[in-house]
Each structure stands twice: as structure tokens, then as C-alpha cells.
PDB file of C-alpha atoms in Angstrom:
ATOM      1  CA  ASP A 186      35.270 -85.541  17.819  1.00  0.00           C
ATOM      2  CA  GLN A 187      36.195 -86.637  14.371  1.00  0.00           C
ATOM      3  CA  GLN A 188      36.784 -90.540  14.146  1.00  0.00           C
ATOM      4  CA  VAL A 189      37.726 -90.548  10.512  1.00  0.00           C
ATOM      5  CA  LYS A 190      40.278 -88.009   9.264  1.00  0.00           C
ATOM      6  CA  GLN A 191      41.407 -87.046   5.842  1.00  0.00           C
ATOM      7  CA  ASN A 192      44.091 -84.661   6.373  1.00  0.00           C
ATOM      8  CA  SER A 193      44.574 -83.641   2.654  1.00  0.00           C
ATOM      9  CA  PRO A 194      41.795 -81.470   1.366  1.00  0.00           C
ATOM     10  CA  SER A 195      43.157 -81.725  -2.217  1.00  0.00           C
ATOM     11  CA  LEU A 196      45.563 -83.588  -4.323  1.00  0.00           C
ATOM     12  CA  SER A 197      46.631 -83.034  -8.082  1.00  0.00           C
ATOM     13  CA  VAL A 198      48.259 -85.884 -10.044  1.00  0.00           C
ATOM     14  CA  GLN A 199      49.340 -85.989 -13.709  1.00  0.00           C
ATOM     15  CA  GLU A 200      47.333 -88.467 -15.902  1.00  0.00           C
ATOM     16  CA  GLY A 201      48.917 -91.927 -16.028  1.00  0.00           C
ATOM     17  CA  ARG A 202      50.699 -91.560 -12.604  1.00  0.00           C
ATOM     18  CA  ILE A 203      49.500 -92.947  -9.271  1.00  0.00           C
ATOM     19  CA  SER A 204      47.001 -91.173  -7.043  1.00  0.00           C
ATOM     20  CA  ILE A 205      47.322 -91.964  -3.362  1.00  0.00           C
ATOM     21  CA  LEU A 206      44.676 -90.731  -0.852  1.00  0.00           C
ATOM     22  CA  ASN A 207      45.100 -91.281   2.839  1.00  0.00           C
ATOM     23  CA  CYS A 208      42.781 -91.684   5.751  1.00  0.00           C
ATOM     24  CA  ASP A 209      43.318 -92.136   9.550  1.00  0.00           C
ATOM     25  CA  TYR A 210      40.884 -93.302  12.051  1.00  0.00           C
ATOM     26  CA  THR A 211      40.671 -93.485  15.942  1.00  0.00           C
ATOM     27  CA  ASN A 212      38.235 -96.185  16.743  1.00  0.00           C
ATOM     28  CA  SER A 213      39.653 -99.594  16.699  1.00  0.00           C
ATOM     29  CA  MET A 214      36.247-101.144  16.793  1.00  0.00           C
ATOM     30  CA  PHE A 215      35.517-100.146  13.255  1.00  0.00           C
ATOM     31  CA  ASP A 216      35.199-103.498  11.248  1.00  0.00           C
ATOM     32  CA  TYR A 217      34.796-102.217   7.754  1.00  0.00           C
ATOM     33  CA  PHE A 218      36.172 -99.377   5.701  1.00  0.00           C
ATOM     34  CA  LEU A 219      34.906 -97.853   2.442  1.00  0.00           C
ATOM     35  CA  TRP A 220      35.812 -95.388  -0.135  1.00  0.00           C
ATOM     36  CA  TYR A 221      33.260 -93.251  -1.844  1.00  0.00           C
ATOM     37  CA  LYS A 222      33.552 -91.069  -4.864  1.00  0.00           C
ATOM     38  CA  LYS A 223      31.430 -87.905  -5.310  1.00  0.00           C
ATOM     39  CA  TYR A 224      30.948 -85.660  -8.299  1.00  0.00           C
ATOM     40  CA  PRO A 225      29.314 -82.241  -7.944  1.00  0.00           C
ATOM     41  CA  ALA A 226      25.445 -82.214  -7.448  1.00  0.00           C
ATOM     42  CA  GLU A 227      25.490 -85.990  -6.808  1.00  0.00           C
ATOM     43  CA  GLY A 228      25.467 -88.027  -3.768  1.00  0.00           C
ATOM     44  CA  PRO A 229      28.697 -90.243  -2.905  1.00  0.00           C
ATOM     45  CA  THR A 230      29.024 -93.456  -4.786  1.00  0.00           C
ATOM     46  CA  PHE A 231      30.655 -96.513  -3.629  1.00  0.00           C
ATOM     47  CA  LEU A 232      34.082 -97.399  -4.963  1.00  0.00           C
ATOM     48  CA  ILE A 233      35.729-100.017  -2.968  1.00  0.00           C
ATOM     49  CA  SER A 234      35.762-101.410   0.618  1.00  0.00           C
ATOM     50  CA  ILE A 235      37.895-103.521   2.875  1.00  0.00           C
ATOM     51  CA  SER A 236      37.248-105.669   5.906  1.00  0.00           C
ATOM     52  CA  SER A 237      39.271-105.185   9.022  1.00  0.00           C
ATOM     53  CA  ILE A 238      40.464-108.863   8.695  1.00  0.00           C
ATOM     54  CA  LYS A 239      42.219-107.965   5.515  1.00  0.00           C
ATOM     55  CA  ASP A 240      45.089-105.642   4.676  1.00  0.00           C
ATOM     56  CA  LYS A 241      44.541-105.253   0.901  1.00  0.00           C
ATOM     57  CA  ASN A 242      41.685-105.254  -1.398  1.00  0.00           C
ATOM     58  CA  GLU A 243      42.067-104.659  -5.315  1.00  0.00           C
ATOM     59  CA  ASP A 244      39.544-103.847  -7.829  1.00  0.00           C
ATOM     60  CA  GLY A 245      40.919-102.985 -11.394  1.00  0.00           C
ATOM     61  CA  ARG A 246      42.817 -99.580 -11.075  1.00  0.00           C
ATOM     62  CA  PHE A 247      41.781 -99.240  -7.386  1.00  0.00           C
ATOM     63  CA  THR A 248      43.391-100.679  -4.496  1.00  0.00           C
ATOM     64  CA  VAL A 249      42.770-100.100  -0.753  1.00  0.00           C
ATOM     65  CA  PHE A 250      45.331-100.794   1.966  1.00  0.00           C
ATOM     66  CA  LEU A 251      44.570-101.205   5.632  1.00  0.00           C
ATOM     67  CA  ASN A 252      47.151-100.820   8.335  1.00  0.00           C
ATOM     68  CA  LYS A 253      45.371-101.664  11.578  1.00  0.00           C
ATOM     69  CA  SER A 254      48.410-101.085  13.823  1.00  0.00           C
ATOM     70  CA  ALA A 255      48.681 -97.490  12.492  1.00  0.00           C
ATOM     71  CA  LYS A 256      44.778 -97.154  12.105  1.00  0.00           C
ATOM     72  CA  HIS A 257      45.469 -96.083   8.555  1.00  0.00           C
ATOM     73  CA  LEU A 258      44.219 -96.751   5.121  1.00  0.00           C
ATOM     74  CA  SER A 259      44.800 -95.563   1.735  1.00  0.00           C
ATOM     75  CA  LEU A 260      43.529 -95.579  -1.701  1.00  0.00           C
ATOM     76  CA  HIS A 261      45.707 -96.170  -4.764  1.00  0.00           C
ATOM     77  CA  ILE A 262      44.556 -95.220  -8.309  1.00  0.00           C
ATOM     78  CA  VAL A 263      46.732 -96.564 -11.093  1.00  0.00           C
ATOM     79  CA  PRO A 264      46.822 -95.240 -13.642  1.00  0.00           C
ATOM     80  CA  SER A 265      45.133 -91.898 -12.749  1.00  0.00           C
ATOM     81  CA  GLN A 266      42.652 -90.821 -15.599  1.00  0.00           C
ATOM     82  CA  PRO A 267      40.939 -87.355 -15.973  1.00  0.00           C
ATOM     83  CA  GLY A 268      37.595 -88.945 -15.159  1.00  0.00           C
ATOM     84  CA  ASP A 269      38.914 -89.840 -11.665  1.00  0.00           C
ATOM     85  CA  SER A 270      38.709 -86.225 -10.605  1.00  0.00           C
ATOM     86  CA  ALA A 271      36.105 -86.058  -7.851  1.00  0.00           C
ATOM     87  CA  VAL A 272      35.910 -85.811  -4.145  1.00  0.00           C
ATOM     88  CA  TYR A 273      36.921 -89.056  -2.349  1.00  0.00           C
ATOM     89  CA  PHE A 274      35.538 -89.874   0.914  1.00  0.00           C
ATOM     90  CA  CYS A 275      36.823 -92.276   3.325  1.00  0.00           C
ATOM     91  CA  ALA A 276      34.367 -94.000   5.660  1.00  0.00           C
ATOM     92  CA  ALA A 277      34.229 -96.758   8.670  1.00  0.00           C
ATOM     93  CA  ARG A 278      31.508 -98.671   9.959  1.00  0.00           C
ATOM     94  CA  ASN A 279      31.043 -99.902  13.432  1.00  0.00           C
ATOM     95  CA  THR A 280      29.158-103.095  14.579  1.00  0.00           C
ATOM     96  CA  GLY A 281      26.090-100.714  15.359  1.00  0.00           C
ATOM     97  CA  ASN A 282      25.582-100.126  11.612  1.00  0.00           C
ATOM     98  CA  GLN A 283      26.826 -96.562  11.999  1.00  0.00           C
ATOM     99  CA  PHE A 284      29.027 -95.128   9.267  1.00  0.00           C
ATOM    100  CA  TYR A 285      31.586 -92.366   9.962  1.00  0.00           C
ATOM    101  CA  PHE A 286      33.023 -90.354   7.201  1.00  0.00           C
ATOM    102  CA  GLY A 287      36.035 -88.180   6.682  1.00  0.00           C
ATOM    103  CA  THR A 288      35.968 -84.597   5.160  1.00  0.00           C
ATOM    104  CA  GLY A 289      36.934 -85.830   1.779  1.00  0.00           C
ATOM    105  CA  THR A 290      39.864 -85.251  -0.546  1.00  0.00           C
ATOM    106  CA  SER A 291      39.453 -83.457  -3.823  1.00  0.00           C
ATOM    107  CA  LEU A 292      41.454 -85.208  -6.430  1.00  0.00           C
ATOM    108  CA  THR A 293      42.288 -83.375  -9.773  1.00  0.00           C
ATOM    109  CA  VAL A 294      43.896 -85.534 -12.484  1.00  0.00           C
ATOM    110  CA  ILE A 295      45.548 -83.182 -14.883  1.00  0.00           C
ATOM    111  CA  PRO A 296      45.590 -84.505 -18.659  1.00  0.00           C
TER     112      PRO A 296
ATOM    113  CA  ASP B 237      16.913 -96.992 -12.523  1.00  0.00           C
ATOM    114  CA  ALA B 238      17.096 -94.498  -9.718  1.00  0.00           C
ATOM    115  CA  MET B 239      17.514 -96.405  -6.428  1.00  0.00           C
ATOM    116  CA  VAL B 240      17.580 -93.813  -3.900  1.00  0.00           C
ATOM    117  CA  ILE B 241      15.420 -90.954  -4.677  1.00  0.00           C
ATOM    118  CA  GLN B 242      15.387 -87.471  -2.657  1.00  0.00           C
ATOM    119  CA  ASN B 243      12.828 -84.918  -3.098  1.00  0.00           C
ATOM    120  CA  PRO B 244      13.096 -82.111  -3.509  1.00  0.00           C
ATOM    121  CA  ARG B 245      16.621 -81.495  -4.752  1.00  0.00           C
ATOM    122  CA  TYR B 246      16.593 -78.004  -3.681  1.00  0.00           C
ATOM    123  CA  GLN B 247      14.453 -76.612  -0.727  1.00  0.00           C
ATOM    124  CA  VAL B 248      14.366 -73.031   0.416  1.00  0.00           C
ATOM    125  CA  THR B 249      12.447 -72.316   3.845  1.00  0.00           C
ATOM    126  CA  GLN B 250      12.299 -69.529   6.129  1.00  0.00           C
ATOM    127  CA  PHE B 251      13.781 -69.221   9.401  1.00  0.00           C
ATOM    128  CA  GLY B 252      11.570 -71.173  11.942  1.00  0.00           C
ATOM    129  CA  LYS B 253       9.299 -72.488   9.285  1.00  0.00           C
ATOM    130  CA  PRO B 254       8.922 -76.332   9.532  1.00  0.00           C
ATOM    131  CA  VAL B 255      10.169 -78.315   6.547  1.00  0.00           C
ATOM    132  CA  THR B 256      10.113 -81.948   5.341  1.00  0.00           C
ATOM    133  CA  LEU B 257      12.720 -83.817   3.170  1.00  0.00           C
ATOM    134  CA  SER B 258      11.664 -86.974   1.690  1.00  0.00           C
ATOM    135  CA  CYS B 259      13.666 -90.150   0.640  1.00  0.00           C
ATOM    136  CA  SER B 260      12.499 -93.319  -1.247  1.00  0.00           C
ATOM    137  CA  GLN B 261      14.359 -96.450  -2.128  1.00  0.00           C
ATOM    138  CA  THR B 262      13.592 -99.118  -4.692  1.00  0.00           C
ATOM    139  CA  LEU B 263      16.335-101.630  -3.100  1.00  0.00           C
ATOM    140  CA  ASN B 264      14.095-102.841  -0.348  1.00  0.00           C
ATOM    141  CA  HIS B 265      16.946-102.316   2.202  1.00  0.00           C
ATOM    142  CA  ASN B 266      16.299-102.658   5.932  1.00  0.00           C
ATOM    143  CA  VAL B 267      18.398 -99.779   6.922  1.00  0.00           C
ATOM    144  CA  MET B 268      17.997 -95.868   5.956  1.00  0.00           C
ATOM    145  CA  TYR B 269      20.148 -93.126   7.133  1.00  0.00           C
ATOM    146  CA  TRP B 270      20.076 -89.359   7.260  1.00  0.00           C
ATOM    147  CA  TYR B 271      23.173 -87.489   6.803  1.00  0.00           C
ATOM    148  CA  GLN B 272      23.843 -83.678   7.174  1.00  0.00           C
ATOM    149  CA  GLN B 273      26.779 -82.375   5.276  1.00  0.00           C
ATOM    150  CA  LYS B 274      27.872 -78.697   5.515  1.00  0.00           C
ATOM    151  CA  SER B 275      30.375 -77.227   3.141  1.00  0.00           C
ATOM    152  CA  SER B 276      33.865 -78.762   3.301  1.00  0.00           C
ATOM    153  CA  GLN B 277      32.788 -80.839   6.177  1.00  0.00           C
ATOM    154  CA  ALA B 278      32.294 -84.690   6.579  1.00  0.00           C
ATOM    155  CA  PRO B 279      28.600 -86.058   6.140  1.00  0.00           C
ATOM    156  CA  LYS B 280      27.472 -86.293   9.644  1.00  0.00           C
ATOM    157  CA  LEU B 281      25.084 -89.149  10.697  1.00  0.00           C
ATOM    158  CA  LEU B 282      22.028 -87.604  12.187  1.00  0.00           C
ATOM    159  CA  PHE B 283      20.023 -91.003  12.772  1.00  0.00           C
ATOM    160  CA  HIS B 284      19.096 -94.246  11.095  1.00  0.00           C
ATOM    161  CA  TYR B 285      16.293 -96.804  11.095  1.00  0.00           C
ATOM    162  CA  TYR B 286      16.955-100.410  11.165  1.00  0.00           C
ATOM    163  CA  ASP B 287      13.571-101.420   9.880  1.00  0.00           C
ATOM    164  CA  LYS B 288      11.280 -99.670  12.224  1.00  0.00           C
ATOM    165  CA  ASP B 289      13.719 -99.233  15.073  1.00  0.00           C
ATOM    166  CA  PHE B 290      14.784 -95.637  15.233  1.00  0.00           C
ATOM    167  CA  ASN B 291      18.515 -94.896  16.262  1.00  0.00           C
ATOM    168  CA  ASN B 292      19.212 -91.305  17.067  1.00  0.00           C
ATOM    169  CA  GLU B 293      22.829 -90.107  17.396  1.00  0.00           C
ATOM    170  CA  ALA B 294      23.481 -88.651  20.671  1.00  0.00           C
ATOM    171  CA  ASP B 295      24.492 -85.279  19.345  1.00  0.00           C
ATOM    172  CA  THR B 296      21.574 -84.967  16.789  1.00  0.00           C
ATOM    173  CA  PRO B 297      19.550 -81.772  17.954  1.00  0.00           C
ATOM    174  CA  ASP B 298      15.847 -82.345  18.948  1.00  0.00           C
ATOM    175  CA  ASN B 299      14.935 -79.943  16.182  1.00  0.00           C
ATOM    176  CA  PHE B 300      15.535 -82.948  13.835  1.00  0.00           C
ATOM    177  CA  GLN B 301      12.818 -85.756  13.720  1.00  0.00           C
ATOM    178  CA  SER B 302      12.324 -88.601  11.348  1.00  0.00           C
ATOM    179  CA  ARG B 303       9.606 -90.839  10.155  1.00  0.00           C
ATOM    180  CA  ARG B 304       9.725 -94.156   8.332  1.00  0.00           C
ATOM    181  CA  PRO B 305       6.151 -95.058   7.453  1.00  0.00           C
ATOM    182  CA  ASN B 306       7.175 -98.051   5.382  1.00  0.00           C
ATOM    183  CA  THR B 307      10.411 -99.846   3.989  1.00  0.00           C
ATOM    184  CA  SER B 308      10.477 -97.576   0.916  1.00  0.00           C
ATOM    185  CA  PHE B 309      10.096 -94.248   2.453  1.00  0.00           C
ATOM    186  CA  CYS B 310      11.762 -92.122   5.110  1.00  0.00           C
ATOM    187  CA  PHE B 311      11.387 -88.457   5.979  1.00  0.00           C
ATOM    188  CA  LEU B 312      13.340 -85.913   7.624  1.00  0.00           C
ATOM    189  CA  ASP B 313      11.547 -83.188   9.664  1.00  0.00           C
ATOM    190  CA  ILE B 314      13.242 -79.964  10.732  1.00  0.00           C
ATOM    191  CA  ARG B 315      10.755 -78.481  13.214  1.00  0.00           C
ATOM    192  CA  SER B 316      12.115 -74.947  13.334  1.00  0.00           C
ATOM    193  CA  PRO B 317      14.928 -74.436  10.976  1.00  0.00           C
ATOM    194  CA  GLY B 318      17.739 -72.115  11.888  1.00  0.00           C
ATOM    195  CA  LEU B 319      20.331 -70.405   9.790  1.00  0.00           C
ATOM    196  CA  GLY B 320      22.958 -72.939  10.899  1.00  0.00           C
ATOM    197  CA  ASP B 321      20.716 -75.922   9.549  1.00  0.00           C
ATOM    198  CA  ALA B 322      21.319 -74.747   5.906  1.00  0.00           C
ATOM    199  CA  ALA B 323      23.331 -77.770   4.418  1.00  0.00           C
ATOM    200  CA  MET B 324      23.108 -80.802   2.093  1.00  0.00           C
ATOM    201  CA  TYR B 325      21.034 -83.632   3.513  1.00  0.00           C
ATOM    202  CA  LEU B 326      21.981 -86.998   2.178  1.00  0.00           C
ATOM    203  CA  CYS B 327      19.701 -90.211   2.469  1.00  0.00           C
ATOM    204  CA  ALA B 328      21.296 -93.458   2.245  1.00  0.00           C
ATOM    205  CA  THR B 329      20.208 -97.054   2.466  1.00  0.00           C
ATOM    206  CA  SER B 330      22.073-100.478   3.199  1.00  0.00           C
ATOM    207  CA  ARG B 331      21.097-104.099   3.620  1.00  0.00           C
ATOM    208  CA  ASP B 332      20.616-105.777   6.857  1.00  0.00           C
ATOM    209  CA  THR B 333      24.284-105.637   8.147  1.00  0.00           C
ATOM    210  CA  LEU B 334      24.754-107.977  11.239  1.00  0.00           C
ATOM    211  CA  ALA B 335      28.100-107.823  12.847  1.00  0.00           C
ATOM    212  CA  GLY B 336      30.596-109.864  11.049  1.00  0.00           C
ATOM    213  CA  ALA B 337      28.664-109.520   7.633  1.00  0.00           C
ATOM    214  CA  GLN B 338      30.999-108.206   5.081  1.00  0.00           C
ATOM    215  CA  GLY B 339      30.558-106.674   1.488  1.00  0.00           C
ATOM    216  CA  ASP B 340      27.755-104.190   2.606  1.00  0.00           C
ATOM    217  CA  THR B 341      27.894-100.673   1.618  1.00  0.00           C
ATOM    218  CA  GLN B 342      25.630 -97.778   1.595  1.00  0.00           C
ATOM    219  CA  TYR B 343      23.642 -96.521  -1.504  1.00  0.00           C
ATOM    220  CA  PHE B 344      23.207 -92.707  -1.534  1.00  0.00           C
ATOM    221  CA  GLY B 345      20.605 -90.343  -2.900  1.00  0.00           C
ATOM    222  CA  PRO B 346      21.497 -87.215  -4.877  1.00  0.00           C
ATOM    223  CA  GLY B 347      20.815 -85.080  -1.726  1.00  0.00           C
ATOM    224  CA  THR B 348      18.619 -82.142  -0.842  1.00  0.00           C
ATOM    225  CA  ARG B 349      20.257 -78.782  -0.470  1.00  0.00           C
ATOM    226  CA  LEU B 350      18.394 -76.798   2.090  1.00  0.00           C
ATOM    227  CA  THR B 351      18.505 -73.129   2.263  1.00  0.00           C
ATOM    228  CA  VAL B 352      17.222 -71.053   5.223  1.00  0.00           C
ATOM    229  CA  LEU B 353      16.319 -67.395   4.587  1.00  0.00           C
TER     230      LEU B 353
END
């Protein structure tokens, strides 16, 4: 049973506009959430994270929002750049050190 | 500068022939993970080591085994590969993450793509 879900397999955005990637989860015991970026032929690389005690974390062009009541998080990229084109994975961690991943969203930023 | 190294990057094996994938890390992290990722699917956690303590996921087949002889190395052994085991295998590490500790993440290797003929 998929505990972390990314329902949009792909997203296309014009350069300079906002990209919004969404993620839903089912386990209320997750205490930490992460976004990873993955280029072809490489492993996922860490992008940004948020603790379950916060509702927003910002790092440059990247902001992650957490809505615990809705069990939903989102990643905002503003402004989007062509180099942001990649697959983005949402992940959640439980207190047992286990990480669960979504299926990924392929972002294409159109110049 | 490589922090998590996986060898080989591409592995071809025959149906039923045992295969071992390796992972090493220069980060001195306590925790090492193995994930299986099939096309268009989420990376699926197979097991992880917390130091020498082995933690198997409930739905990981017995066909998959792991060894961690020291902090730096971890191996994934597939005893009798089937066609359904063809996938990308990702190794990852993280620091000691007790409940409540924040700011930790996993560092991934580039993966080993396994083909089963």
C-alpha cells in the first residue's frame, strides 16, 4: 500500500513561472518530509525538507509547504528555470528511520 | 568527492544466477539503505542497517539478502534472480537519526541497473 503518493506523473511549466509539485501521504506518524531531485542516470539528490512541526520551509527559489490536517505537502519553485527539469520525488520518514517515496513527478521547464 | 559509490553501475546476470551489488560510503554514516526501483515506480525500501543492526522490510522477498561487514561497505545479494528482479538498485546512507532529530537526509549513490536474462 503506497503511503506516499504523487498523483501527477508529469508537469510542464514556462520558464520564469511557478512550478507546484504536490504530494499526499497517509501515515500520520511521519515526522519528516523531504523532496529529492533526480536527473537521468543519477541517484536522487536532496533538495529541501520540512519537519512535521513546521508548515513552511524556504530555501532560495524552493519552498515546501506542509498541511498536516490534509496530509498534503507541496513544493514551489519560483522562478522556474530550464535546469530545474528533472524528476522530483517526495519522501516521508517515520521514527523507525524508514523512508517512503512517491512515484515521482517529471517536471519540464520550457524555455 | 564521491560520497556514496555503487559498483557496478550496470550488471547483467542470468536467470537464477546469484549476483552481488556493492555500495560504499565515505560519509561515516551509521545507517545504510537498499532500495529497489522499477520503471515509473517509487523507490521501494528493501532493508536498512543501523550500524550492525539489520532491519528487513516485511515484504522483502527472502531472495534478497544483505551484508554490512563494516561501516563503509554494504552488499546486496540476490540469491536466485528472476526476471521480475530487473530494476535499478539504489543504495543510500544517513546519519544516526533518533526520533525527534531534525535536518537529516539520505545521500544516494548513482544506482546499479540490474538486467536479468
